[in-house]
Short mmCIF file of C-alpha atoms in Angstrom, two decimals:
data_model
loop_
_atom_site.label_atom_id
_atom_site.label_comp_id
_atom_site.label_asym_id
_atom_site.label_seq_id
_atom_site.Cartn_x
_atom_site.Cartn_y
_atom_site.Cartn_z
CA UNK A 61 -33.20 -36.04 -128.75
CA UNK A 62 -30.64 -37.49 -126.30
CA UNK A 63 -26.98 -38.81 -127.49
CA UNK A 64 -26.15 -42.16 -127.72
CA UNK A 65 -23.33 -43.86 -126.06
CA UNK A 66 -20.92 -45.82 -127.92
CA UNK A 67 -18.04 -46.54 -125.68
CA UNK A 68 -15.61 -50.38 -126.64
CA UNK A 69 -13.16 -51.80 -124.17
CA UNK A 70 -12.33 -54.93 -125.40
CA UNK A 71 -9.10 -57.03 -123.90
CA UNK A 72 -7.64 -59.99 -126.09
CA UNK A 73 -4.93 -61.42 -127.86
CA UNK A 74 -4.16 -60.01 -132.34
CA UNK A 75 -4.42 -63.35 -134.37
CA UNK A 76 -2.22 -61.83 -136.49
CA UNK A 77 0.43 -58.64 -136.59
CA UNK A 78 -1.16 -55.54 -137.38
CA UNK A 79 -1.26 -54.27 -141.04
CA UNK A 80 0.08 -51.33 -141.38
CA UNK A 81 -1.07 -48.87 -144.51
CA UNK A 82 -0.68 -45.35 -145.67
CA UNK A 83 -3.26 -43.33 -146.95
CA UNK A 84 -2.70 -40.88 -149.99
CA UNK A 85 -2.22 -38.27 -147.71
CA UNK A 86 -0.05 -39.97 -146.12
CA UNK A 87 -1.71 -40.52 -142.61
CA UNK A 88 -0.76 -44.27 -141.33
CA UNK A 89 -3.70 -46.21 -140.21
CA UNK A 90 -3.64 -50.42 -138.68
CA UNK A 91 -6.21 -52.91 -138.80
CA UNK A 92 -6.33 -55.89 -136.84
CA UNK A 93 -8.43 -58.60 -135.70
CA UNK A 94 -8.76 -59.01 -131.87
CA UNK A 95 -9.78 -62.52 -129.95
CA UNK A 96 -11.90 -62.11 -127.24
CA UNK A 97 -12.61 -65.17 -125.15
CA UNK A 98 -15.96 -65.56 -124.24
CA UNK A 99 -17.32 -66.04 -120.54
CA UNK A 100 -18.94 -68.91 -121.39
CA UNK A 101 -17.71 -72.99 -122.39
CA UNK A 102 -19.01 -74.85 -125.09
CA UNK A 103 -20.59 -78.49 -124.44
CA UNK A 104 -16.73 -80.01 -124.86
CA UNK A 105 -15.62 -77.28 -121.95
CA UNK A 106 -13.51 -75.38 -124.67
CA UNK A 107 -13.78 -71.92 -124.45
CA UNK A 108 -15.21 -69.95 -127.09
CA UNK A 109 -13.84 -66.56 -128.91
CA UNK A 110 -15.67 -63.69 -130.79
CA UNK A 111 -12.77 -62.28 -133.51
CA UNK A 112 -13.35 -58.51 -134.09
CA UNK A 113 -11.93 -56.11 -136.65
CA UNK A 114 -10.23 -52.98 -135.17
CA UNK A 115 -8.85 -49.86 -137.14
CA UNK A 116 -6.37 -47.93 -135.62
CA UNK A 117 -5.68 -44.20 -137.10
CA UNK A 118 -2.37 -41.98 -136.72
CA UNK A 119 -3.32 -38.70 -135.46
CA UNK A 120 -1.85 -35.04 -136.17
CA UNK A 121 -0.68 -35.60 -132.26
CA UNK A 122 0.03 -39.38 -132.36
CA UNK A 123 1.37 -42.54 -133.93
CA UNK A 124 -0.99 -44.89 -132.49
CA UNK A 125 -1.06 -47.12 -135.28
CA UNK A 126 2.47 -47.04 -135.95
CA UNK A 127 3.13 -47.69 -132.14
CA UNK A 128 0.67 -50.40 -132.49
CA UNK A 129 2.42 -51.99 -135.38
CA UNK A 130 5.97 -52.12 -133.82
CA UNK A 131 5.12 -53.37 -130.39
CA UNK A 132 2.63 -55.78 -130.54
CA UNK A 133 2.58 -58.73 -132.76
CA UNK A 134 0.56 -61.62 -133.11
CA UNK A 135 -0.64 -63.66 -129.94
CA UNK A 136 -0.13 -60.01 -127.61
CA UNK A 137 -2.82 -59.31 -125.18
CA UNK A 138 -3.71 -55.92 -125.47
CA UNK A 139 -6.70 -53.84 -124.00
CA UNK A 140 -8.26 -51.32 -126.28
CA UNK A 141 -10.74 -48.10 -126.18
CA UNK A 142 -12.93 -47.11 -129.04
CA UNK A 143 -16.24 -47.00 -130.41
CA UNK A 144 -18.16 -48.90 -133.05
CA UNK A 145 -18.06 -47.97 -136.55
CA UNK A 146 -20.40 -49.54 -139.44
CA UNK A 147 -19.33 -48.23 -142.81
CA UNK A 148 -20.96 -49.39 -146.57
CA UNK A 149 -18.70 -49.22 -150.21
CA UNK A 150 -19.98 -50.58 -153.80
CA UNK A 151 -18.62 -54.21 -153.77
CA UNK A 152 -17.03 -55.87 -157.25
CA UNK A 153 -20.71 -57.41 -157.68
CA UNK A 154 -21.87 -53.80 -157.52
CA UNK A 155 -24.33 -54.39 -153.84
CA UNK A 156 -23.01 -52.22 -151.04
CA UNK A 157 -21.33 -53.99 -148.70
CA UNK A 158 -21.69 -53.24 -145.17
CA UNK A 159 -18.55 -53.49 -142.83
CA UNK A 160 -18.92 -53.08 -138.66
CA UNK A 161 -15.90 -52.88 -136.73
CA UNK A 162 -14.45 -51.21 -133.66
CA UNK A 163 -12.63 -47.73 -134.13
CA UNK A 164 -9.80 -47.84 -131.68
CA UNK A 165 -8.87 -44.96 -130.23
CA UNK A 166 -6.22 -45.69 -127.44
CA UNK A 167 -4.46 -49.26 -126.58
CA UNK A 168 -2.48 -50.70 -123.90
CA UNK A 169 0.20 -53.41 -123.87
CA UNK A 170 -0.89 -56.05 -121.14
CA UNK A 171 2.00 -58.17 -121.49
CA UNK A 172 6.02 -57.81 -121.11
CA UNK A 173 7.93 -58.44 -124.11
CA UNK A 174 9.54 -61.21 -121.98
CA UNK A 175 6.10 -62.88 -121.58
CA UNK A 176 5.44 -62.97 -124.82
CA UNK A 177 8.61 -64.27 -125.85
CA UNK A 178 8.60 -66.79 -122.99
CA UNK A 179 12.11 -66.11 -122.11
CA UNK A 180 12.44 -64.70 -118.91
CA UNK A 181 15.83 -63.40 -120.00
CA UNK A 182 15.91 -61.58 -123.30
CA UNK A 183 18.39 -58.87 -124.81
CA UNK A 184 21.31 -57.47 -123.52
CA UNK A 185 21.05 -58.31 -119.76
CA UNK A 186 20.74 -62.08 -120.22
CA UNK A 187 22.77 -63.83 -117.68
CA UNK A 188 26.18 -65.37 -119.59
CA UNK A 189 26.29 -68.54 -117.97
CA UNK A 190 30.10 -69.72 -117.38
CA UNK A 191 31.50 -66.12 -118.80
CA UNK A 192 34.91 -64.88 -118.56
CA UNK A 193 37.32 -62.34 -120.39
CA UNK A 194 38.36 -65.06 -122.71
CA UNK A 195 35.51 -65.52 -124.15
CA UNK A 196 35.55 -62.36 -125.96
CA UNK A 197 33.20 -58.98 -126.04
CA UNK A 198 29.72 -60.71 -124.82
CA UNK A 199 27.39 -58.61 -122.71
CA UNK A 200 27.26 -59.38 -119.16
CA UNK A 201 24.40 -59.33 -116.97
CA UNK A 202 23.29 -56.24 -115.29
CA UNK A 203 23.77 -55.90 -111.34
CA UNK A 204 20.59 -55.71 -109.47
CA UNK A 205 20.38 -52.25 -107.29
CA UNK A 206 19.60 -54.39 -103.32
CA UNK A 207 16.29 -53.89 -101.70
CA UNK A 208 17.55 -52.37 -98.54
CA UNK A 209 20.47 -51.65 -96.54
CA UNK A 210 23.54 -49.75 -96.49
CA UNK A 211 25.05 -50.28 -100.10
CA UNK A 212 27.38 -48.74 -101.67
CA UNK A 213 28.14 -49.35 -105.97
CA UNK A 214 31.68 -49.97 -106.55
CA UNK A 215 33.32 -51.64 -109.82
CA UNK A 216 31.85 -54.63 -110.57
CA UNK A 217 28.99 -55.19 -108.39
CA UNK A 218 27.34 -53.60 -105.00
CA UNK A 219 29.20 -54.23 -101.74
CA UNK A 220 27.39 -55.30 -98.97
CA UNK A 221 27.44 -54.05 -95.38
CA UNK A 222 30.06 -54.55 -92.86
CA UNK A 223 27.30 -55.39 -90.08
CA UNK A 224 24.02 -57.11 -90.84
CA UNK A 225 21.35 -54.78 -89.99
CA UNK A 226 19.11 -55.78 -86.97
CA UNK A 227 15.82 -57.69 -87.72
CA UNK A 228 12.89 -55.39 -86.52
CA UNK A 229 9.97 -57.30 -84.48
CA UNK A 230 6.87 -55.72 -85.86
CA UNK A 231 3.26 -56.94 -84.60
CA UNK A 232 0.16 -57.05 -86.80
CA UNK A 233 -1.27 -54.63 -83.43
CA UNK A 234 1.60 -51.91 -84.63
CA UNK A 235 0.89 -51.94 -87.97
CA UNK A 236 -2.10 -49.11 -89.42
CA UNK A 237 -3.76 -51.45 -91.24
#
């Protein structure tokens, strides 16, 4: 008999932040629901989402779940790996009940932390707008290293050139590509 495959990559946005539990032996394992828009519109043009329980499971090697926990909350796109999982348990009536649901086994963050916040500028480098030394011990933006050139990093800020460097005349014919 040949295996089966049962390979999950699913990319969406958690509808809520991931709950975070320990086991008695104290292993720390997430579950979330994922939103996965669908390819497809509805007859309003809306677009349509399938909702889909993930675990997540701390390893001997990793923290997965507790990584999971701390950096993504709800509304983050992230991408995930795993496989599905159907598992069964006596319910309170007694009748098994039967439980599908994706077994993640790695993520990725597909979003900034500014992006999610929608503020460009966030934390400590956040331009002070009208800042001086009066105004007391507030952090001050951060300089940005330049693209190219000859600069050189002195106290406060990058100095620029004495001469501009020449513009080079490069054709689309010189180029390797």
């Amino acid at each position: 008999m040949s295996a089966g495959i049962n390979n999950v990559v699913l990319v969406g946005r958690l509808t809520k932040d991931v709950n975070l539990r320990t086991t008695k032996n104290g292993t720390a394992v997430g579950t979330f629901t994922l939103a996965v828009d669908r390819s497809t519109k509805d007859a309003e043009g809306n677009r349509e989402a399938d909702y889909i329980n993930c675990v997540i499971w701390n390893t001997k090697y990793s923290k997965k779940a507790e990584n999971l926990a701390t950096y993504a909350h709800k509304g983050s796109m992230i991408g995930i790996t795993g496989s599905i999982q159907t598992r069964h348990y006596p319910g309170k009536d007694g009748k098994e009940v039967y439980v599908t649901e994706v077994m993640c086994h790695d993520f990725k963050l597909l979003e900034s932390q500014r992006s999610q916040s929608g503020d460009y500028y966030s934390g400590y480098n956040a331009p002070q707008s009208g800042f001086n030394q009066a105004q007391g011990n507030q952090p001050q933006p951060t300089p940005q290293a330049p693209q190219a050139g000859n600069f050189s990093r002195q106290a406060g800020g990058w100095s620029t050139p004495a001469q501009p460097e020449p513009d080079i005349n490069v054709s689309s014919d010189d180029l390797p590509f």
